Structures are given as C-alpha cells and as structure tokens.
C-alpha cells in the first residue's frame, strides 16, 4: 500500500501526520511568538502586516476572517477598520495560539466584535458567502493542502470579497537570497534556542519558508481556486509578499 507524503520543512512525512507535527511546533513557540517575530524580522513584520491590511480595503461594517490569526496582530488592525458595526473572526488550527491571541485581545479591551474559532483552513466550517475579506498571514505555508485551503477561502467569501495572503516568499535578487539564507539557517535556529528554548521549531520555520510556492506559482494556485484579478506585491526585496484575489 502506498502512503501519501508531504513536506514538513525539508523532510518528507506521511500526509496525515503533518497537522500534528505543525501543531507541536506552534504549541512550543506560542508563548514567545511575538517576541520571536520581532527578533526574526527586526520589527519589520509590523509594517508588513499594516501593508496587508491596507491592501485588503476592509471598511466599516464588514465581516473579516483572520485565518491562522495566532496572537491577534491582524485582528487588532482589522478591528479598527470594521468598527463596532463589523465583525472579525480570529481563527487558528492551534488551540495554544488561539488562546494566546484571545487573552491578548481581551487585555487590550477588544471584546465587542471579535469571535474565536479553532478551524482547519482546508475545510472552513462557515456558510458560503459569509465574509467580505479572508486574510491568512504567515500561515498558508504550514497548511498541508494549500489548494483545498484556497478553495475553501473562496467559498466562504461574498461576491466582491477578497482573499489576502501575507507570507514569507522568495527574494528577487541573488545578494538578498544569500544573506537571507545565512540568516535563516545559521542564525535563526540559534536565536530560537536562546529565546524560545526551541532550536528545532525555528529550523522548521526557516525550511517551511523555502518550501512555500514562489510568487507566480501561488498566484496561479489562487486563480485555480476560482479567485480573479489576482496579483502580488513584493516587500523587502521579495522576502515577503502580499497576494490578493477577488471573488467575482
């Protein structure tokens, strides 16, 4: 009997095992996730997230799904845009990340128009045509079946709604690529060992970025999922990209 496999970082694992392996990574780093994001990106991740929210064109009164929302950074930004008339669903497959995000949002006093849901992006438990925007930031690369996830996002969008994918991507020049590789594979795991006491998880995170589809490939995947007017915006020399597509 043939066993279906997929990648977990640079390793091949049984497809059915990847969800639990990814869950283990984020269970381990949840408590230090925000600190590590600052260290990994030198704080630039905050700018990347603001740009993604701007490109979402979210307005007052709209319904937003913040997938793989983790510790709630994007939800905080979206909440300012939708106002009390709108609503955000902060969703994550990982209970530890979701709990951390909920606690932090409550501490910030954001309680009125935010709901929480533990979900798998590949099979979202929402009705068709529910959301004006579905955003997934730094989460798509951890999804086992990305095509299924993109189809699911398309399904729950309202006509005229948009999918926003903010993700680490592939540098557009060789110099940036070499510097980025040195940082990712030599320095990042050591930082993870010192700060989060977890070198292996941060080695996986670096590997998962390299296994993620390149910009044009992800754009094509979004089109294949039914999204239209798909485009992407490189930031920091392509280290990160925002992809955007619409449901017509």
mmCIF file of C-alpha atoms in Angstrom:
data_model
loop_
_atom_site.group_PDB
_atom_site.id
_atom_site.type_symbol
_atom_site.label_atom_id
_atom_site.label_comp_id
_atom_site.label_asym_id
_atom_site.label_seq_id
_atom_site.Cartn_x
_atom_site.Cartn_y
_atom_site.Cartn_z
ATOM 1 C CA UNK A 1 0.000 0.000 0.000
ATOM 2 C CA UNK A 2 1.325 3.455 -0.955
ATOM 3 C CA UNK A 3 1.484 6.094 1.759
ATOM 4 C CA UNK A 4 0.809 9.686 0.663
ATOM 5 C CA UNK A 5 3.568 12.011 1.805
ATOM 6 C CA UNK A 6 4.111 15.750 2.042
ATOM 7 C CA UNK A 7 6.921 18.005 3.213
ATOM 8 C CA UNK A 8 7.471 19.105 6.793
ATOM 9 C CA UNK A 9 10.284 21.565 6.299
ATOM 10 C CA UNK A 10 12.809 19.683 4.193
ATOM 11 C CA UNK A 11 11.660 16.273 5.458
ATOM 12 C CA UNK A 12 9.027 14.049 3.849
ATOM 13 C CA UNK A 13 6.347 12.839 6.274
ATOM 14 C CA UNK A 14 3.049 10.991 5.981
ATOM 15 C CA UNK A 15 0.364 13.477 4.917
ATOM 16 C CA UNK A 16 -1.871 12.625 7.857
ATOM 17 C CA UNK A 17 0.975 13.347 10.298
ATOM 18 C CA UNK A 18 1.747 16.923 9.200
ATOM 19 C CA UNK A 19 -1.091 18.623 11.084
ATOM 20 C CA UNK A 20 0.091 17.183 14.395
ATOM 21 C CA UNK A 21 3.724 17.996 13.651
ATOM 22 C CA UNK A 22 2.862 21.621 12.848
ATOM 23 C CA UNK A 23 0.686 21.776 15.957
ATOM 24 C CA UNK A 24 3.679 20.666 18.033
ATOM 25 C CA UNK A 25 5.799 23.480 16.619
ATOM 26 C CA UNK A 26 3.291 26.182 17.499
ATOM 27 C CA UNK A 27 2.413 24.665 20.881
ATOM 28 C CA UNK A 28 6.102 25.046 21.645
ATOM 29 C CA UNK A 29 6.560 28.650 20.474
ATOM 30 C CA UNK A 30 3.149 30.198 21.290
ATOM 31 C CA UNK A 31 4.284 31.961 24.455
ATOM 32 C CA UNK A 32 7.304 33.570 22.778
ATOM 33 C CA UNK A 33 5.772 34.001 19.311
ATOM 34 C CA UNK A 34 5.508 37.813 19.303
ATOM 35 C CA UNK A 35 8.992 38.291 20.740
ATOM 36 C CA UNK A 36 10.427 35.911 18.161
ATOM 37 C CA UNK A 37 8.611 37.704 15.334
ATOM 38 C CA UNK A 38 10.271 40.951 16.397
ATOM 39 C CA UNK A 39 13.671 39.287 16.548
ATOM 40 C CA UNK A 40 13.240 37.380 13.266
ATOM 41 C CA UNK A 41 12.162 40.435 11.294
ATOM 42 C CA UNK A 42 13.844 43.211 13.299
ATOM 43 C CA UNK A 43 10.341 44.527 13.908
ATOM 44 C CA UNK A 44 9.546 44.887 10.208
ATOM 45 C CA UNK A 45 6.708 42.326 10.436
ATOM 46 C CA UNK A 46 4.559 45.090 11.900
ATOM 47 C CA UNK A 47 4.972 47.138 8.707
ATOM 48 C CA UNK A 48 4.275 44.082 6.512
ATOM 49 C CA UNK A 49 1.038 43.457 8.398
ATOM 50 C CA UNK A 50 -0.102 47.062 8.087
ATOM 51 C CA UNK A 51 0.520 46.983 4.344
ATOM 52 C CA UNK A 52 -1.502 43.746 4.043
ATOM 53 C CA UNK A 53 -4.422 45.299 5.921
ATOM 54 C CA UNK A 54 -4.275 48.396 3.715
ATOM 55 C CA UNK A 55 -4.351 46.213 0.597
ATOM 56 C CA UNK A 56 -7.409 44.381 1.950
ATOM 57 C CA UNK A 57 -9.511 47.542 1.536
ATOM 58 C CA UNK A 58 -11.585 46.485 4.546
ATOM 59 C CA UNK A 59 -14.205 49.085 5.507
ATOM 60 C CA UNK A 60 -16.597 49.815 8.350
ATOM 61 C CA UNK A 61 -19.294 47.223 8.910
ATOM 62 C CA UNK A 62 -17.540 44.403 7.038
ATOM 63 C CA UNK A 63 -17.057 40.770 8.100
ATOM 64 C CA UNK A 64 -13.440 39.562 8.231
ATOM 65 C CA UNK A 65 -11.953 36.099 8.760
ATOM 66 C CA UNK A 66 -8.411 36.286 10.156
ATOM 67 C CA UNK A 67 -7.122 32.769 9.428
ATOM 68 C CA UNK A 68 -4.056 31.450 11.254
ATOM 69 C CA UNK A 69 -4.567 34.618 13.274
ATOM 70 C CA UNK A 70 -2.291 33.480 16.064
ATOM 71 C CA UNK A 71 -1.687 36.173 18.638
ATOM 72 C CA UNK A 72 -4.120 38.658 17.106
ATOM 73 C CA UNK A 73 -1.950 41.309 15.441
ATOM 74 C CA UNK A 74 -4.014 41.384 12.239
ATOM 75 C CA UNK A 75 -7.292 41.172 14.144
ATOM 76 C CA UNK A 76 -6.301 44.281 16.113
ATOM 77 C CA UNK A 77 -5.670 46.179 12.877
ATOM 78 C CA UNK A 78 -8.867 44.933 11.244
ATOM 79 C CA UNK A 79 -10.933 45.829 14.317
ATOM 80 C CA UNK A 80 -10.037 49.494 13.885
ATOM 81 C CA UNK A 81 -11.276 49.369 10.299
ATOM 82 C CA UNK A 82 -14.572 47.482 10.668
ATOM 83 C CA UNK A 83 -15.705 49.398 13.757
ATOM 84 C CA UNK A 84 -18.495 48.259 16.087
ATOM 85 C CA UNK A 85 -20.787 47.620 13.103
ATOM 86 C CA UNK A 86 -18.445 44.948 11.681
ATOM 87 C CA UNK A 87 -17.049 41.686 12.984
ATOM 88 C CA UNK A 88 -13.791 39.743 12.895
ATOM 89 C CA UNK A 89 -13.414 36.009 13.426
ATOM 90 C CA UNK A 90 -9.955 35.191 14.768
ATOM 91 C CA UNK A 91 -9.338 31.601 13.684
ATOM 92 C CA UNK A 92 -6.434 29.223 14.135
ATOM 93 C CA UNK A 93 -5.973 25.451 13.981
ATOM 94 C CA UNK A 94 -3.768 25.593 17.067
ATOM 95 C CA UNK A 95 -5.507 25.928 20.421
ATOM 96 C CA UNK A 96 -2.453 27.352 22.214
ATOM 97 C CA UNK A 97 -2.007 30.105 19.637
ATOM 98 C CA UNK A 98 -5.736 30.860 19.687
ATOM 99 C CA UNK A 99 -5.791 31.034 23.482
ATOM 100 C CA UNK A 100 -2.773 33.365 23.486
ATOM 101 C CA UNK A 101 -4.415 35.618 20.901
ATOM 102 C CA UNK A 102 -7.739 35.734 22.756
ATOM 103 C CA UNK A 103 -6.068 36.613 26.060
ATOM 104 C CA UNK A 104 -4.060 39.420 24.489
ATOM 105 C CA UNK A 105 -7.056 40.912 22.692
ATOM 106 C CA UNK A 106 -9.101 40.837 25.886
ATOM 107 C CA UNK A 107 -6.221 42.545 27.700
ATOM 108 C CA UNK A 108 -6.373 45.283 25.043
ATOM 109 C CA UNK A 109 -10.088 45.720 25.700
ATOM 110 C CA UNK A 110 -11.150 44.318 22.309
ATOM 111 C CA UNK A 111 -14.185 42.242 23.215
ATOM 112 C CA UNK A 112 -17.257 43.553 21.417
ATOM 113 C CA UNK A 113 -16.979 42.463 17.799
ATOM 114 C CA UNK A 114 -14.441 39.624 17.812
ATOM 115 C CA UNK A 115 -15.283 35.920 17.743
ATOM 116 C CA UNK A 116 -12.909 32.971 18.022
ATOM 117 C CA UNK A 117 -12.869 29.672 16.159
ATOM 118 C CA UNK A 118 -10.492 26.715 16.086
ATOM 119 C CA UNK A 119 -10.607 25.658 12.441
ATOM 120 C CA UNK A 120 -8.716 23.847 9.704
ATOM 121 C CA UNK A 121 -8.216 26.169 6.725
ATOM 122 C CA UNK A 122 -8.733 23.258 4.330
ATOM 123 C CA UNK A 123 -12.379 22.801 5.365
ATOM 124 C CA UNK A 124 -13.723 26.016 6.881
ATOM 125 C CA UNK A 125 -16.909 25.485 8.933
ATOM 126 C CA UNK A 126 -18.680 28.613 7.681
ATOM 127 C CA UNK A 127 -21.561 29.153 5.274
ATOM 128 C CA UNK A 128 -20.949 30.139 1.672
ATOM 129 C CA UNK A 129 -20.684 33.887 1.014
ATOM 130 C CA UNK A 130 -20.086 34.870 4.644
ATOM 131 C CA UNK A 131 -17.039 37.171 4.674
ATOM 132 C CA UNK A 132 -16.021 40.353 2.904
ATOM 133 C CA UNK A 133 -12.356 39.506 3.436
ATOM 134 C CA UNK A 134 -10.408 36.376 4.318
ATOM 135 C CA UNK A 135 -6.821 37.035 5.388
ATOM 136 C CA UNK A 136 -4.149 34.459 6.177
ATOM 137 C CA UNK A 137 -0.829 35.868 7.394
ATOM 138 C CA UNK A 138 2.262 33.693 7.758
ATOM 139 C CA UNK A 139 0.067 30.606 7.910
ATOM 140 C CA UNK A 140 -0.518 29.239 4.416
ATOM 141 C CA UNK A 141 2.930 27.651 4.221
ATOM 142 C CA UNK A 142 2.013 25.424 7.192
ATOM 143 C CA UNK A 143 -1.191 24.129 5.563
ATOM 144 C CA UNK A 144 -0.923 20.589 4.204
ATOM 145 C CA UNK A 145 -3.282 21.004 1.219
ATOM 146 C CA UNK A 146 -2.913 24.624 0.138
ATOM 147 C CA UNK A 147 -5.162 24.180 -2.904
ATOM 148 C CA UNK A 148 -8.006 22.916 -0.705
ATOM 149 C CA UNK A 149 -7.492 25.831 1.675
ATOM 150 C CA UNK A 150 -7.652 28.391 -1.124
ATOM 151 C CA UNK A 151 -10.843 26.801 -2.495
ATOM 152 C CA UNK A 152 -12.344 26.901 0.989
ATOM 153 C CA UNK A 153 -11.449 30.583 1.376
ATOM 154 C CA UNK A 154 -13.046 31.335 -1.995
ATOM 155 C CA UNK A 155 -16.231 29.512 -0.977
ATOM 156 C CA UNK A 156 -16.801 31.497 2.226
ATOM 157 C CA UNK A 157 -16.174 34.857 0.519
ATOM 158 C CA UNK A 158 -19.063 37.061 -0.512
ATOM 159 C CA UNK A 159 -19.133 38.135 -4.159
ATOM 160 C CA UNK A 160 -16.819 41.126 -4.352
ATOM 161 C CA UNK A 161 -14.845 39.817 -1.378
ATOM 162 C CA UNK A 162 -11.099 39.374 -1.385
ATOM 163 C CA UNK A 163 -8.508 36.918 -0.137
ATOM 164 C CA UNK A 164 -5.291 38.367 1.285
ATOM 165 C CA UNK A 165 -2.265 36.081 1.693
ATOM 166 C CA UNK A 166 0.671 37.598 3.567
ATOM 167 C CA UNK A 167 3.567 35.156 3.543
ATOM 168 C CA UNK A 168 7.305 34.821 3.519
ATOM 169 C CA UNK A 169 8.313 34.357 -0.086
ATOM 170 C CA UNK A 170 11.371 34.233 -2.321
ATOM 171 C CA UNK A 171 13.938 37.047 -2.690
ATOM 172 C CA UNK A 172 14.092 38.648 -6.120
ATOM 173 C CA UNK A 173 17.885 39.070 -6.261
ATOM 174 C CA UNK A 174 20.840 36.789 -5.519
ATOM 175 C CA UNK A 175 22.510 39.015 -2.919
ATOM 176 C CA UNK A 176 19.379 39.220 -0.788
ATOM 177 C CA UNK A 177 18.870 35.471 -1.232
ATOM 178 C CA UNK A 178 22.370 34.647 0.062
ATOM 179 C CA UNK A 179 22.106 36.961 3.070
ATOM 180 C CA UNK A 180 18.608 35.630 3.831
ATOM 181 C CA UNK A 181 19.770 32.000 3.619
ATOM 182 C CA UNK A 182 22.658 32.660 6.005
ATOM 183 C CA UNK A 183 20.356 34.377 8.485
ATOM 184 C CA UNK A 184 17.601 31.749 8.205
ATOM 185 C CA UNK A 185 19.709 28.615 8.537
ATOM 186 C CA UNK A 186 22.662 29.765 10.622
ATOM 187 C CA UNK A 187 21.348 32.494 12.926
ATOM 188 C CA UNK A 188 17.594 31.966 13.297
ATOM 189 C CA UNK A 189 17.731 28.476 14.875
ATOM 190 C CA UNK A 190 20.299 29.765 17.390
ATOM 191 C CA UNK A 191 18.079 32.726 18.265
ATOM 192 C CA UNK A 192 15.211 30.272 18.733
ATOM 193 C CA UNK A 193 17.352 28.151 21.028
ATOM 194 C CA UNK A 194 18.274 31.123 23.219
ATOM 195 C CA UNK A 195 14.930 32.967 23.338
ATOM 196 C CA UNK A 196 12.285 30.255 22.916
ATOM 197 C CA UNK A 197 14.416 27.306 24.118
ATOM 198 C CA UNK A 198 13.486 25.562 20.866
ATOM 199 C CA UNK A 199 16.056 25.364 18.078
ATOM 200 C CA UNK A 200 14.266 22.650 16.059
ATOM 201 C CA UNK A 201 10.993 24.549 15.691
ATOM 202 C CA UNK A 202 12.744 27.590 14.269
ATOM 203 C CA UNK A 203 14.776 25.417 11.918
ATOM 204 C CA UNK A 204 11.446 24.031 10.664
ATOM 205 C CA UNK A 205 10.055 27.552 10.222
ATOM 206 C CA UNK A 206 13.044 28.502 8.048
ATOM 207 C CA UNK A 207 12.712 25.322 5.999
ATOM 208 C CA UNK A 208 8.957 25.750 5.562
ATOM 209 C CA UNK A 209 9.541 29.190 4.025
ATOM 210 C CA UNK A 210 11.860 27.706 1.377
ATOM 211 C CA UNK A 211 9.293 25.013 0.515
ATOM 212 C CA UNK A 212 6.495 27.564 0.034
ATOM 213 C CA UNK A 213 5.462 28.263 -3.598
ATOM 214 C CA UNK A 214 7.143 31.165 -5.348
ATOM 215 C CA UNK A 215 5.166 34.322 -6.058
ATOM 216 C CA UNK A 216 3.949 33.444 -9.554
ATOM 217 C CA UNK A 217 3.143 29.865 -8.568
ATOM 218 C CA UNK A 218 0.984 30.985 -5.636
ATOM 219 C CA UNK A 219 -0.784 33.496 -7.882
ATOM 220 C CA UNK A 220 -1.638 30.635 -10.264
ATOM 221 C CA UNK A 221 -2.890 28.492 -7.371
ATOM 222 C CA UNK A 222 -5.234 31.298 -6.313
ATOM 223 C CA UNK A 223 -6.575 31.570 -9.854
ATOM 224 C CA UNK A 224 -7.107 27.803 -9.975
ATOM 225 C CA UNK A 225 -9.123 28.083 -6.737
ATOM 226 C CA UNK A 226 -11.570 30.427 -8.502
ATOM 227 C CA UNK A 227 -10.163 33.795 -7.451
ATOM 228 C CA UNK A 228 -9.894 36.525 -10.080
ATOM 229 C CA UNK A 229 -7.835 39.693 -10.621
ATOM 230 C CA UNK A 230 -5.053 38.012 -8.655
ATOM 231 C CA UNK A 231 -1.877 39.988 -8.078
ATOM 232 C CA UNK A 232 1.001 40.192 -5.643
ATOM 233 C CA UNK A 233 3.113 42.875 -4.036
ATOM 234 C CA UNK A 234 6.720 42.136 -3.038
ATOM 235 C CA UNK A 235 8.134 43.705 0.100
ATOM 236 C CA UNK A 236 11.708 43.775 1.402
ATOM 237 C CA UNK A 237 13.131 42.503 -1.895
ATOM 238 C CA UNK A 238 10.650 39.630 -2.068
ATOM 239 C CA UNK A 239 11.411 38.212 1.375
ATOM 240 C CA UNK A 240 7.695 38.747 1.966
ATOM 241 C CA UNK A 241 4.821 39.098 -0.494
ATOM 242 C CA UNK A 242 1.154 40.014 -0.227
ATOM 243 C CA UNK A 243 -1.118 38.189 -2.670
ATOM 244 C CA UNK A 244 -4.633 39.470 -3.327
ATOM 245 C CA UNK A 245 -7.506 37.908 -5.245
ATOM 246 C CA UNK A 246 -11.227 38.606 -5.605
ATOM 247 C CA UNK A 247 -14.400 36.563 -5.769
ATOM 248 C CA UNK A 248 -16.422 37.929 -8.667
#
